[in-house]
Amino acid sequence: MFENLTSRLTRVLDSIRGQGRLTEEQISAAARELRMALLEADVALPVIKDFIDKVKARALGVEITQSLTPGQAFLRIVQQELTTTLGGTAEPINLRAQPPAVILMAGLQGSGKTTTTGKLARKLKTEDKKNVIVVSADVYRPAAIEQLRIVAGQVGVEWFPSAVGESPVAIATAALAHARKQYADVLIVDTAGRTTVDQEMMAEIAQLHAAVNPVETLFVVDSMTGQDAAKTARAFADAVPLTGVVLTKIDGDSRGGAALSVRHVTGKPIKFLGVGEKSDKLEVFHPDRIANRIIG
Ligand code: GDP
């Protein structure tokens, strides 16, 4: 991830030579390189503009200390602004609810919802010692329900049965009642996804949300969709109050623009990164560490 952005930023550093204060020309030239780097990374335009404005404003006022070259000073500002744009500090998953804490998974088909449901269930079970139940409310695709059953078996959590033809709300309500009876700590509700955003899907997810009152509503999105990820995120955020984002397929994404766009556009924290297909490939999102990775 971010390989291209990182190599571009190395060129930004190279473009700022010499000692002493950063000159206006140096800052403008570096900002141009930075803009190109962000465009190539497929970051949304308003995000780029805002980001560059902030970096420039700070770079103009910066005092260069003895230990830093102007190039290093500029990159440090970029690093700090990247961290801020990515959300500042890590926001852990919130389970502060009367158990069972309900987690609703939302997103387009193929974004990685079911895979992430399994990964999250595994993480909560193994690391947080939670008793987790999962259920699929995807009543349109029997294969999706079966996929979750298999994933649940692989990570060793309970799968609550559901079937095509039932209503998603009825499934989720029954699963919640069951989870209560079992004194489960967490119920994760996987939902149906379509290939594009449509009214019906949005109405359905809103109904599900109202029925199970989740403490976390996580929007799962494929990072390789670049700035489209932010557009989809906004459409979902308009339908349900999202509490966080999971960016998947980071392992196949060399551009890395989605992270910057999604956070900026939705204002919602990125909570996890999907970094592979296997059930242990889920990382907690740390804005500062990702910013450091981008800087290279
Ligand atoms: P859903 O339709 O949203 O439930 O998507 P799935 O969970 O079925 O995932 C769609 C495809 O993406 C599957 O082939 C997954 O193995 C794959 N996938 C999901 N997350 C990741 C990830 O973080 N990295 C990689 N490389 N593949 C992933």
Short mmCIF file of C-alpha atoms and ligand atoms in Angstrom, two decimals:
data_model
loop_
_atom_site.label_atom_id
_atom_site.label_comp_id
_atom_site.label_asym_id
_atom_site.label_seq_id
_atom_site.Cartn_x
_atom_site.Cartn_y
_atom_site.Cartn_z
CA MET A 1 0.00 0.00 0.00
CA PHE A 2 1.07 3.58 -0.65
CA GLU A 3 4.19 2.56 -2.62
CA ASN A 4 3.53 5.15 -5.32
CA LEU A 5 2.71 7.92 -2.87
CA THR A 6 5.85 7.15 -0.92
CA SER A 7 8.15 7.30 -3.94
CA ARG A 8 6.54 10.57 -5.02
CA LEU A 9 7.11 12.05 -1.58
CA THR A 10 10.77 11.07 -1.75
CA ARG A 11 10.92 13.30 -4.81
CA VAL A 12 9.29 16.11 -2.82
CA LEU A 13 12.13 15.83 -0.33
CA ASP A 14 14.69 15.80 -3.12
CA SER A 15 13.21 18.97 -4.57
CA ILE A 16 13.95 20.92 -1.41
CA ARG A 17 17.67 21.46 -1.14
CA GLY A 18 19.85 23.69 0.92
CA GLN A 19 19.72 25.00 4.44
CA GLY A 20 17.85 27.71 6.29
CA ARG A 21 14.23 28.74 6.00
CA LEU A 22 11.82 27.16 3.53
CA THR A 23 11.38 29.68 0.73
CA GLU A 24 8.03 30.38 -0.90
CA GLU A 25 9.32 28.96 -4.17
CA GLN A 26 10.46 25.77 -2.47
CA ILE A 27 7.10 25.38 -0.77
CA SER A 28 5.19 25.96 -4.00
CA ALA A 29 7.33 23.46 -5.90
CA ALA A 30 7.00 20.88 -3.15
CA ALA A 31 3.24 21.47 -2.95
CA ARG A 32 2.98 20.82 -6.70
CA GLU A 33 4.77 17.49 -6.29
CA LEU A 34 2.56 16.68 -3.34
CA ARG A 35 -0.56 17.47 -5.37
CA MET A 36 0.61 15.15 -8.16
CA ALA A 37 1.33 12.44 -5.61
CA LEU A 38 -2.17 12.71 -4.12
CA LEU A 39 -3.82 12.80 -7.56
CA GLU A 40 -1.97 9.64 -8.52
CA ALA A 41 -3.08 8.04 -5.28
CA ASP A 42 -6.68 8.75 -6.38
CA VAL A 43 -7.49 11.02 -3.45
CA ALA A 44 -10.69 13.07 -3.95
CA LEU A 45 -10.04 16.62 -5.23
CA PRO A 46 -11.57 18.61 -2.33
CA VAL A 47 -9.48 16.54 0.06
CA ILE A 48 -6.32 17.31 -1.90
CA LYS A 49 -7.07 21.03 -1.95
CA ASP A 50 -7.74 21.20 1.75
CA PHE A 51 -4.66 19.15 2.52
CA ILE A 52 -2.30 21.19 0.35
CA ASP A 53 -3.67 24.49 1.75
CA LYS A 54 -2.97 23.33 5.28
CA VAL A 55 0.52 22.05 4.50
CA LYS A 56 1.43 25.27 2.68
CA ALA A 57 0.14 27.51 5.46
CA ARG A 58 2.13 25.63 8.05
CA ALA A 59 5.28 25.38 5.91
CA LEU A 60 5.35 29.16 5.41
CA GLY A 61 5.47 29.81 9.11
CA VAL A 62 7.85 27.07 10.11
CA GLU A 63 11.10 27.72 11.91
CA ILE A 64 13.85 25.40 10.72
CA THR A 65 15.82 24.05 13.62
CA GLN A 66 19.49 23.16 13.40
CA SER A 67 18.86 19.45 13.27
CA LEU A 68 16.45 19.48 10.32
CA THR A 69 16.99 20.31 6.67
CA PRO A 70 14.15 22.28 5.02
CA GLY A 71 13.16 19.12 3.15
CA GLN A 72 12.88 17.16 6.37
CA ALA A 73 10.92 19.99 7.96
CA PHE A 74 8.47 19.98 5.05
CA LEU A 75 8.00 16.21 5.22
CA ARG A 76 7.41 16.41 8.95
CA ILE A 77 4.54 18.83 8.30
CA VAL A 78 3.18 16.50 5.63
CA GLN A 79 3.41 13.60 8.08
CA GLN A 80 1.53 15.54 10.76
CA GLU A 81 -1.18 16.69 8.36
CA LEU A 82 -1.55 13.15 7.00
CA THR A 83 -2.08 11.92 10.56
CA THR A 84 -4.73 14.59 11.15
CA THR A 85 -6.47 13.88 7.84
CA LEU A 86 -6.50 10.17 8.66
CA GLY A 87 -8.26 10.91 11.93
CA GLY A 88 -5.56 11.83 14.47
CA THR A 89 -5.70 9.02 16.97
CA ALA A 90 -6.82 5.41 16.69
CA GLU A 91 -10.45 4.81 17.59
CA PRO A 92 -10.96 1.35 18.99
CA ILE A 93 -14.13 -0.65 18.44
CA ASN A 94 -16.84 0.42 20.84
CA LEU A 95 -18.63 -2.34 22.73
CA ARG A 96 -19.97 -0.12 25.50
CA ALA A 97 -23.57 -1.29 25.41
CA GLN A 98 -25.89 -3.47 27.40
CA PRO A 99 -24.79 -6.92 26.13
CA PRO A 100 -25.10 -8.18 23.54
CA ALA A 101 -23.37 -5.28 21.81
CA VAL A 102 -24.65 -5.30 18.23
CA ILE A 103 -22.32 -4.58 15.32
CA LEU A 104 -24.02 -3.92 11.96
CA MET A 105 -21.91 -4.46 8.86
CA ALA A 106 -22.82 -2.34 5.83
CA GLY A 107 -21.36 -1.99 2.35
CA LEU A 108 -21.57 -2.95 -1.30
CA GLN A 109 -21.48 -6.54 -2.48
CA GLY A 110 -17.93 -7.77 -2.83
CA SER A 111 -16.51 -5.11 -0.52
CA GLY A 112 -15.48 -7.78 1.98
CA LYS A 113 -18.34 -7.61 4.51
CA THR A 114 -18.64 -11.33 5.19
CA THR A 115 -14.88 -11.84 5.30
CA THR A 116 -14.57 -8.89 7.70
CA THR A 117 -17.42 -10.21 9.85
CA GLY A 118 -15.39 -13.40 10.30
CA LYS A 119 -12.17 -11.51 10.99
CA LEU A 120 -13.84 -9.26 13.53
CA ALA A 121 -15.55 -12.20 15.24
CA ARG A 122 -12.20 -13.96 15.48
CA LYS A 123 -10.47 -10.88 16.88
CA LEU A 124 -13.15 -10.23 19.50
CA LYS A 125 -13.13 -13.89 20.49
CA THR A 126 -9.38 -14.50 20.66
CA GLU A 127 -8.06 -11.11 21.78
CA ASP A 128 -10.94 -9.73 23.82
CA LYS A 129 -12.31 -13.08 25.03
CA LYS A 130 -15.80 -12.17 23.90
CA ASN A 131 -18.59 -14.59 23.27
CA VAL A 132 -19.62 -13.73 19.71
CA ILE A 133 -22.58 -14.75 17.55
CA VAL A 134 -22.85 -13.91 13.85
CA VAL A 135 -25.90 -13.80 11.60
CA SER A 136 -26.46 -13.06 7.93
CA ALA A 137 -29.41 -10.90 6.91
CA ASP A 138 -28.57 -11.34 3.22
CA VAL A 139 -31.84 -12.92 2.12
CA TYR A 140 -31.06 -12.49 -1.56
CA ARG A 141 -28.05 -14.74 -1.87
CA PRO A 142 -28.09 -18.21 -0.26
CA ALA A 143 -24.37 -18.39 -1.04
CA ALA A 144 -23.78 -15.39 1.24
CA ILE A 145 -25.53 -17.08 4.17
CA GLU A 146 -23.57 -20.27 3.55
CA GLN A 147 -20.33 -18.30 3.30
CA LEU A 148 -20.90 -16.80 6.73
CA ARG A 149 -21.72 -20.24 8.16
CA ILE A 150 -18.37 -21.53 6.87
CA VAL A 151 -16.44 -18.49 8.08
CA ALA A 152 -18.05 -18.77 11.53
CA GLY A 153 -17.02 -22.43 11.69
CA GLN A 154 -13.46 -21.55 10.72
CA VAL A 155 -13.07 -18.95 13.46
CA GLY A 156 -15.06 -20.94 16.01
CA VAL A 157 -17.98 -18.64 16.75
CA GLU A 158 -21.69 -19.40 16.76
CA TRP A 159 -23.62 -18.87 13.53
CA PHE A 160 -27.30 -18.04 13.90
CA PRO A 161 -29.25 -19.66 11.03
CA SER A 162 -31.12 -17.59 8.49
CA ALA A 163 -32.65 -18.38 5.12
CA VAL A 164 -33.64 -16.81 1.84
CA GLY A 165 -37.27 -15.70 1.99
CA GLU A 166 -37.21 -14.49 5.58
CA SER A 167 -37.31 -10.77 6.27
CA PRO A 168 -33.95 -9.23 7.22
CA VAL A 169 -35.53 -7.44 10.20
CA ALA A 170 -37.14 -10.67 11.45
CA ILE A 171 -33.80 -12.48 11.16
CA ALA A 172 -31.88 -9.80 13.01
CA THR A 173 -34.54 -9.50 15.73
CA ALA A 174 -34.59 -13.27 16.26
CA ALA A 175 -30.78 -13.38 16.37
CA LEU A 176 -30.76 -10.60 18.95
CA ALA A 177 -33.30 -12.39 21.14
CA HIS A 178 -31.22 -15.57 20.87
CA ALA A 179 -27.98 -13.71 21.68
CA ARG A 180 -29.64 -12.24 24.78
CA LYS A 181 -30.78 -15.65 25.92
CA GLN A 182 -27.24 -17.00 25.42
CA TYR A 183 -25.74 -14.06 27.34
CA ALA A 184 -23.57 -13.40 24.29
CA ASP A 185 -21.27 -10.38 24.49
CA VAL A 186 -21.47 -9.44 20.81
CA LEU A 187 -23.85 -10.04 17.90
CA ILE A 188 -22.48 -9.20 14.45
CA VAL A 189 -25.13 -8.72 11.76
CA ASP A 190 -23.86 -9.15 8.20
CA THR A 191 -26.18 -7.46 5.70
CA ALA A 192 -26.97 -7.75 2.00
CA GLY A 193 -24.96 -5.68 -0.43
CA ARG A 194 -25.80 -4.70 -3.99
CA THR A 195 -23.36 -3.88 -6.72
CA THR A 196 -24.42 -0.25 -6.68
CA VAL A 197 -26.07 2.02 -4.14
CA ASP A 198 -29.87 1.83 -4.47
CA GLN A 199 -32.86 3.13 -2.54
CA GLU A 200 -34.13 -0.30 -1.61
CA MET A 201 -30.85 -1.34 -0.06
CA MET A 202 -30.60 1.93 1.86
CA ALA A 203 -34.17 1.56 3.17
CA GLU A 204 -33.42 -2.00 4.25
CA ILE A 205 -30.25 -1.13 6.14
CA ALA A 206 -32.05 1.76 7.85
CA GLN A 207 -34.82 -0.62 8.98
CA LEU A 208 -32.25 -3.11 10.26
CA HIS A 209 -30.50 -0.35 12.13
CA ALA A 210 -33.73 0.73 13.79
CA ALA A 211 -34.58 -2.89 14.70
CA VAL A 212 -31.30 -3.86 16.41
CA ASN A 213 -29.96 -0.51 17.64
CA PRO A 214 -26.28 -1.28 16.98
CA VAL A 215 -23.52 0.29 19.05
CA GLU A 216 -21.29 0.06 15.97
CA THR A 217 -22.39 0.41 12.35
CA LEU A 218 -19.31 -0.31 10.29
CA PHE A 219 -19.09 0.62 6.64
CA VAL A 220 -16.92 -1.90 4.80
CA VAL A 221 -15.30 -0.63 1.63
CA ASP A 222 -12.78 -1.91 -0.90
CA SER A 223 -9.77 0.42 -0.76
CA MET A 224 -9.01 -0.27 -4.41
CA THR A 225 -12.08 1.72 -5.42
CA GLY A 226 -10.11 4.88 -4.56
CA GLN A 227 -12.17 8.05 -4.35
CA ASP A 228 -15.35 6.13 -5.25
CA ALA A 229 -15.00 4.65 -1.77
CA ALA A 230 -15.71 8.09 -0.33
CA LYS A 231 -18.77 8.59 -2.55
CA THR A 232 -20.25 5.25 -1.49
CA ALA A 233 -19.42 6.00 2.12
CA ARG A 234 -21.33 9.24 1.94
CA ALA A 235 -24.39 7.53 0.44
CA PHE A 236 -24.40 5.01 3.29
CA ALA A 237 -23.79 7.70 5.89
CA ASP A 238 -26.89 9.48 4.61
CA ALA A 239 -28.99 6.34 5.20
CA VAL A 240 -27.64 5.13 8.55
CA PRO A 241 -25.54 6.73 11.28
CA LEU A 242 -22.20 5.08 10.59
CA THR A 243 -19.81 4.82 13.50
CA GLY A 244 -16.76 3.68 11.61
CA VAL A 245 -15.17 2.35 8.46
CA VAL A 246 -13.26 -0.81 7.58
CA LEU A 247 -11.00 -0.46 4.55
CA THR A 248 -10.43 -3.82 2.92
CA LYS A 249 -7.99 -5.23 0.36
CA ILE A 250 -5.25 -2.88 1.47
CA ASP A 251 -2.80 -5.64 0.55
CA GLY A 252 -3.66 -5.19 -3.14
CA ASP A 253 -3.86 -1.40 -3.13
CA SER A 254 -0.67 0.41 -4.08
CA ARG A 255 -2.31 3.85 -4.30
CA GLY A 256 -3.82 4.30 -0.87
CA GLY A 257 -6.06 7.28 -1.64
CA ALA A 258 -9.24 5.77 -0.21
CA ALA A 259 -8.09 6.13 3.38
CA LEU A 260 -7.55 9.88 3.05
CA SER A 261 -10.77 10.47 1.11
CA VAL A 262 -13.13 8.36 3.22
CA ARG A 263 -12.11 9.90 6.51
CA HIS A 264 -12.25 13.45 5.19
CA VAL A 265 -15.56 13.03 3.35
CA THR A 266 -17.50 11.15 6.04
CA GLY A 267 -15.81 12.42 9.18
CA LYS A 268 -16.09 8.84 10.45
CA PRO A 269 -13.07 7.06 11.89
CA ILE A 270 -11.41 4.24 10.00
CA LYS A 271 -11.29 1.51 12.62
CA PHE A 272 -9.73 -1.43 10.82
CA LEU A 273 -7.78 -2.38 7.72
CA GLY A 274 -8.30 -5.66 5.89
CA VAL A 275 -4.85 -6.77 4.78
CA GLY A 276 -5.51 -10.18 3.26
CA GLU A 277 -8.12 -12.85 2.72
CA LYS A 278 -7.36 -14.97 5.79
CA SER A 279 -9.27 -14.52 9.04
CA ASP A 280 -6.30 -13.09 10.94
CA LYS A 281 -5.66 -10.37 8.36
CA LEU A 282 -7.35 -7.50 10.17
CA GLU A 283 -5.32 -4.60 11.58
CA VAL A 284 -6.42 -1.85 13.94
CA PHE A 285 -6.08 1.44 12.07
CA HIS A 286 -3.50 3.82 13.56
CA PRO A 287 -3.45 7.15 11.69
CA ASP A 288 0.10 8.04 12.80
CA ARG A 289 1.54 4.69 11.78
CA ILE A 290 -0.15 4.86 8.39
CA ALA A 291 1.13 8.42 7.91
CA ASN A 292 4.64 7.17 8.70
CA ARG A 293 4.22 4.34 6.23
CA ILE A 294 3.17 6.82 3.56
CA ILE A 295 6.16 9.06 4.25
CA GLY A 296 8.35 5.94 3.85
P1 GDP B 1 -19.11 -9.25 0.63
O1 GDP B 1 -19.89 -9.51 -0.63
O2 GDP B 1 -19.05 -7.79 0.95
O3 GDP B 1 -19.55 -10.07 1.79
O4 GDP B 1 -17.60 -9.64 0.29
P2 GDP B 1 -16.75 -10.94 0.68
O5 GDP B 1 -16.48 -10.97 2.13
O6 GDP B 1 -17.41 -12.15 0.08
O7 GDP B 1 -15.38 -10.62 -0.05
C1 GDP B 1 -15.27 -10.51 -1.46
C2 GDP B 1 -13.89 -10.99 -1.89
O8 GDP B 1 -12.90 -10.14 -1.37
C3 GDP B 1 -13.56 -12.39 -1.37
O9 GDP B 1 -12.87 -13.09 -2.39
C4 GDP B 1 -12.61 -12.11 -0.19
O10 GDP B 1 -11.70 -13.16 0.01
C5 GDP B 1 -11.92 -10.87 -0.67
N1 GDP B 1 -11.41 -10.04 0.45
C6 GDP B 1 -12.09 -9.51 1.49
N2 GDP B 1 -11.27 -8.78 2.29
C7 GDP B 1 -10.03 -8.85 1.74
C8 GDP B 1 -8.75 -8.28 2.07
O11 GDP B 1 -8.57 -7.54 3.06
N3 GDP B 1 -7.72 -8.57 1.24
C9 GDP B 1 -7.87 -9.36 0.13
N4 GDP B 1 -6.82 -9.59 -0.63
N5 GDP B 1 -9.06 -9.90 -0.22
C10 GDP B 1 -10.13 -9.65 0.57
#
